[in-house]
């Protein structure tokens, strides 16, 4: 009997290469509310925001962020695709994963180049 391979962890199913980073500040703008977090990894498809204030999956807002070494601010709409609340016994930080919704292709290429330069 042939066994199927075990399911890959979510991190291995990502469509685009991703690298760890710490972005000092990421601004998220939802209506009149502006909230900040630290981005701890990024790809052309999205990023993870390390924040004790977890957003709800499905929530959409404008996001603005920069990357170390680039003199450029990226801006687009993003959707929360998953969230991890704070747990005192978890080795993983609280936060949420964002998917970029309308990142211009030129910006996506710049992020790809930046990611490759970090590997």
PDB file of C-alpha atoms in Angstrom:
ATOM      1  CA  UNK A   1       0.000   0.000   0.000  1.00  0.00           C
ATOM      2  CA  UNK A   2       1.437   3.319  -1.066  1.00  0.00           C
ATOM      3  CA  UNK A   3       1.438   6.023   1.601  1.00  0.00           C
ATOM      4  CA  UNK A   4       0.835   9.614   0.746  1.00  0.00           C
ATOM      5  CA  UNK A   5       3.393  12.094   2.058  1.00  0.00           C
ATOM      6  CA  UNK A   6       2.545  13.894   5.287  1.00  0.00           C
ATOM      7  CA  UNK A   7       0.881  17.282   4.847  1.00  0.00           C
ATOM      8  CA  UNK A   8       3.318  20.158   4.612  1.00  0.00           C
ATOM      9  CA  UNK A   9       3.290  22.748   7.391  1.00  0.00           C
ATOM     10  CA  UNK A  10       1.596  26.057   6.422  1.00  0.00           C
ATOM     11  CA  UNK A  11       4.975  27.835   6.136  1.00  0.00           C
ATOM     12  CA  UNK A  12       6.014  25.358   3.415  1.00  0.00           C
ATOM     13  CA  UNK A  13       2.881  26.013   1.340  1.00  0.00           C
ATOM     14  CA  UNK A  14       3.705  29.661   0.716  1.00  0.00           C
ATOM     15  CA  UNK A  15       3.631  30.698  -2.904  1.00  0.00           C
ATOM     16  CA  UNK A  16       6.527  33.179  -2.648  1.00  0.00           C
ATOM     17  CA  UNK A  17       9.906  33.173  -0.880  1.00  0.00           C
ATOM     18  CA  UNK A  18       9.789  34.926   2.463  1.00  0.00           C
ATOM     19  CA  UNK A  19      12.551  36.188   4.735  1.00  0.00           C
ATOM     20  CA  UNK A  20      12.621  37.206   8.380  1.00  0.00           C
ATOM     21  CA  UNK A  21      13.020  40.904   9.104  1.00  0.00           C
ATOM     22  CA  UNK A  22      12.060  43.489  11.626  1.00  0.00           C
ATOM     23  CA  UNK A  23      10.398  46.557  10.194  1.00  0.00           C
ATOM     24  CA  UNK A  24      10.420  49.224  12.831  1.00  0.00           C
ATOM     25  CA  UNK A  25       6.925  50.400  12.078  1.00  0.00           C
ATOM     26  CA  UNK A  26       4.055  49.247   9.950  1.00  0.00           C
ATOM     27  CA  UNK A  27       1.046  51.533   9.787  1.00  0.00           C
ATOM     28  CA  UNK A  28      -2.364  50.042   9.243  1.00  0.00           C
ATOM     29  CA  UNK A  29      -5.211  52.421   8.507  1.00  0.00           C
ATOM     30  CA  UNK A  30      -8.823  51.305   8.927  1.00  0.00           C
ATOM     31  CA  UNK A  31     -11.239  54.202   8.652  1.00  0.00           C
ATOM     32  CA  UNK A  32     -10.329  56.682  11.394  1.00  0.00           C
ATOM     33  CA  UNK A  33      -8.256  54.091  13.271  1.00  0.00           C
ATOM     34  CA  UNK A  34      -4.489  53.903  12.768  1.00  0.00           C
ATOM     35  CA  UNK A  35      -2.619  51.063  14.452  1.00  0.00           C
ATOM     36  CA  UNK A  36       1.012  50.044  14.429  1.00  0.00           C
ATOM     37  CA  UNK A  37       2.896  46.782  14.601  1.00  0.00           C
ATOM     38  CA  UNK A  38       6.250  45.240  13.786  1.00  0.00           C
ATOM     39  CA  UNK A  39       6.553  43.217  10.590  1.00  0.00           C
ATOM     40  CA  UNK A  40       8.692  40.140  11.209  1.00  0.00           C
ATOM     41  CA  UNK A  41       8.691  38.569   7.744  1.00  0.00           C
ATOM     42  CA  UNK A  42       7.694  39.619   4.254  1.00  0.00           C
ATOM     43  CA  UNK A  43       7.162  38.325   0.733  1.00  0.00           C
ATOM     44  CA  UNK A  44       5.563  39.779  -2.378  1.00  0.00           C
ATOM     45  CA  UNK A  45       2.313  38.165  -1.212  1.00  0.00           C
ATOM     46  CA  UNK A  46       2.092  39.559   2.305  1.00  0.00           C
ATOM     47  CA  UNK A  47       3.662  39.904   5.715  1.00  0.00           C
ATOM     48  CA  UNK A  48       3.281  38.973   9.366  1.00  0.00           C
ATOM     49  CA  UNK A  49       2.560  41.717  11.899  1.00  0.00           C
ATOM     50  CA  UNK A  50       3.786  40.975  15.411  1.00  0.00           C
ATOM     51  CA  UNK A  51       1.294  42.737  17.639  1.00  0.00           C
ATOM     52  CA  UNK A  52      -0.586  41.986  20.859  1.00  0.00           C
ATOM     53  CA  UNK A  53      -3.635  43.590  19.246  1.00  0.00           C
ATOM     54  CA  UNK A  54      -4.755  40.841  16.910  1.00  0.00           C
ATOM     55  CA  UNK A  55      -7.047  41.709  14.021  1.00  0.00           C
ATOM     56  CA  UNK A  56      -9.879  39.476  12.785  1.00  0.00           C
ATOM     57  CA  UNK A  57      -9.459  37.251   9.699  1.00  0.00           C
ATOM     58  CA  UNK A  58     -11.245  38.832   6.752  1.00  0.00           C
ATOM     59  CA  UNK A  59     -10.623  42.377   7.977  1.00  0.00           C
ATOM     60  CA  UNK A  60      -9.218  44.674   5.262  1.00  0.00           C
ATOM     61  CA  UNK A  61      -7.331  47.946   5.573  1.00  0.00           C
ATOM     62  CA  UNK A  62      -4.588  50.068   4.037  1.00  0.00           C
ATOM     63  CA  UNK A  63      -1.046  49.193   5.078  1.00  0.00           C
ATOM     64  CA  UNK A  64       2.171  51.211   4.755  1.00  0.00           C
ATOM     65  CA  UNK A  65       5.651  49.893   5.435  1.00  0.00           C
ATOM     66  CA  UNK A  66       9.289  50.235   4.444  1.00  0.00           C
ATOM     67  CA  UNK A  67      12.078  47.679   4.118  1.00  0.00           C
ATOM     68  CA  UNK A  68      15.544  48.053   5.663  1.00  0.00           C
ATOM     69  CA  UNK A  69      18.008  49.534   3.196  1.00  0.00           C
ATOM     70  CA  UNK A  70      15.354  50.768   0.748  1.00  0.00           C
ATOM     71  CA  UNK A  71      14.426  54.422   0.664  1.00  0.00           C
ATOM     72  CA  UNK A  72      10.820  53.675  -0.254  1.00  0.00           C
ATOM     73  CA  UNK A  73       7.471  53.319   1.463  1.00  0.00           C
ATOM     74  CA  UNK A  74       5.175  50.573   0.180  1.00  0.00           C
ATOM     75  CA  UNK A  75       1.419  51.079   0.383  1.00  0.00           C
ATOM     76  CA  UNK A  76      -1.525  48.858  -0.544  1.00  0.00           C
ATOM     77  CA  UNK A  77      -4.729  47.283   0.736  1.00  0.00           C
ATOM     78  CA  UNK A  78      -4.300  44.112   2.762  1.00  0.00           C
ATOM     79  CA  UNK A  79      -6.529  41.395   4.223  1.00  0.00           C
ATOM     80  CA  UNK A  80      -6.009  39.513   7.485  1.00  0.00           C
ATOM     81  CA  UNK A  81      -5.832  35.835   6.487  1.00  0.00           C
ATOM     82  CA  UNK A  82      -4.987  34.348   9.887  1.00  0.00           C
ATOM     83  CA  UNK A  83      -4.466  35.516  13.456  1.00  0.00           C
ATOM     84  CA  UNK A  84      -2.630  34.205  16.504  1.00  0.00           C
ATOM     85  CA  UNK A  85      -3.647  35.676  19.883  1.00  0.00           C
ATOM     86  CA  UNK A  86      -1.215  36.005  22.761  1.00  0.00           C
ATOM     87  CA  UNK A  87      -0.770  32.850  24.845  1.00  0.00           C
ATOM     88  CA  UNK A  88       1.647  32.823  27.757  1.00  0.00           C
ATOM     89  CA  UNK A  89       2.674  29.227  26.997  1.00  0.00           C
ATOM     90  CA  UNK A  90       3.250  29.733  23.248  1.00  0.00           C
ATOM     91  CA  UNK A  91       6.742  30.057  21.757  1.00  0.00           C
ATOM     92  CA  UNK A  92       5.197  32.032  18.868  1.00  0.00           C
ATOM     93  CA  UNK A  93       4.507  35.770  19.048  1.00  0.00           C
ATOM     94  CA  UNK A  94       0.962  37.084  18.785  1.00  0.00           C
ATOM     95  CA  UNK A  95      -0.048  38.766  15.569  1.00  0.00           C
ATOM     96  CA  UNK A  96      -1.656  38.244  12.215  1.00  0.00           C
ATOM     97  CA  UNK A  97      -0.778  37.333   8.634  1.00  0.00           C
ATOM     98  CA  UNK A  98      -1.679  39.805   5.926  1.00  0.00           C
ATOM     99  CA  UNK A  99      -2.211  39.161   2.230  1.00  0.00           C
ATOM    100  CA  UNK A 100      -1.530  42.102  -0.079  1.00  0.00           C
ATOM    101  CA  UNK A 101      -4.571  42.790  -2.249  1.00  0.00           C
ATOM    102  CA  UNK A 102      -3.506  45.479  -4.701  1.00  0.00           C
ATOM    103  CA  UNK A 103       0.268  45.797  -4.412  1.00  0.00           C
ATOM    104  CA  UNK A 104       1.521  47.255  -7.708  1.00  0.00           C
ATOM    105  CA  UNK A 105       3.578  44.772  -9.751  1.00  0.00           C
ATOM    106  CA  UNK A 106       6.612  47.084  -9.676  1.00  0.00           C
ATOM    107  CA  UNK A 107       6.506  47.089  -5.862  1.00  0.00           C
ATOM    108  CA  UNK A 108       6.094  43.293  -5.817  1.00  0.00           C
ATOM    109  CA  UNK A 109       9.237  42.968  -7.970  1.00  0.00           C
ATOM    110  CA  UNK A 110      11.145  45.291  -5.620  1.00  0.00           C
ATOM    111  CA  UNK A 111      10.101  43.163  -2.648  1.00  0.00           C
ATOM    112  CA  UNK A 112      11.182  39.992  -4.518  1.00  0.00           C
ATOM    113  CA  UNK A 113      14.586  41.545  -5.223  1.00  0.00           C
ATOM    114  CA  UNK A 114      14.936  42.615  -1.603  1.00  0.00           C
ATOM    115  CA  UNK A 115      13.986  39.132  -0.366  1.00  0.00           C
ATOM    116  CA  UNK A 116      16.569  37.502  -2.681  1.00  0.00           C
ATOM    117  CA  UNK A 117      19.238  39.931  -1.446  1.00  0.00           C
ATOM    118  CA  UNK A 118      18.565  38.820   2.156  1.00  0.00           C
ATOM    119  CA  UNK A 119      18.917  35.065   1.571  1.00  0.00           C
TER     120      UNK A 119
END
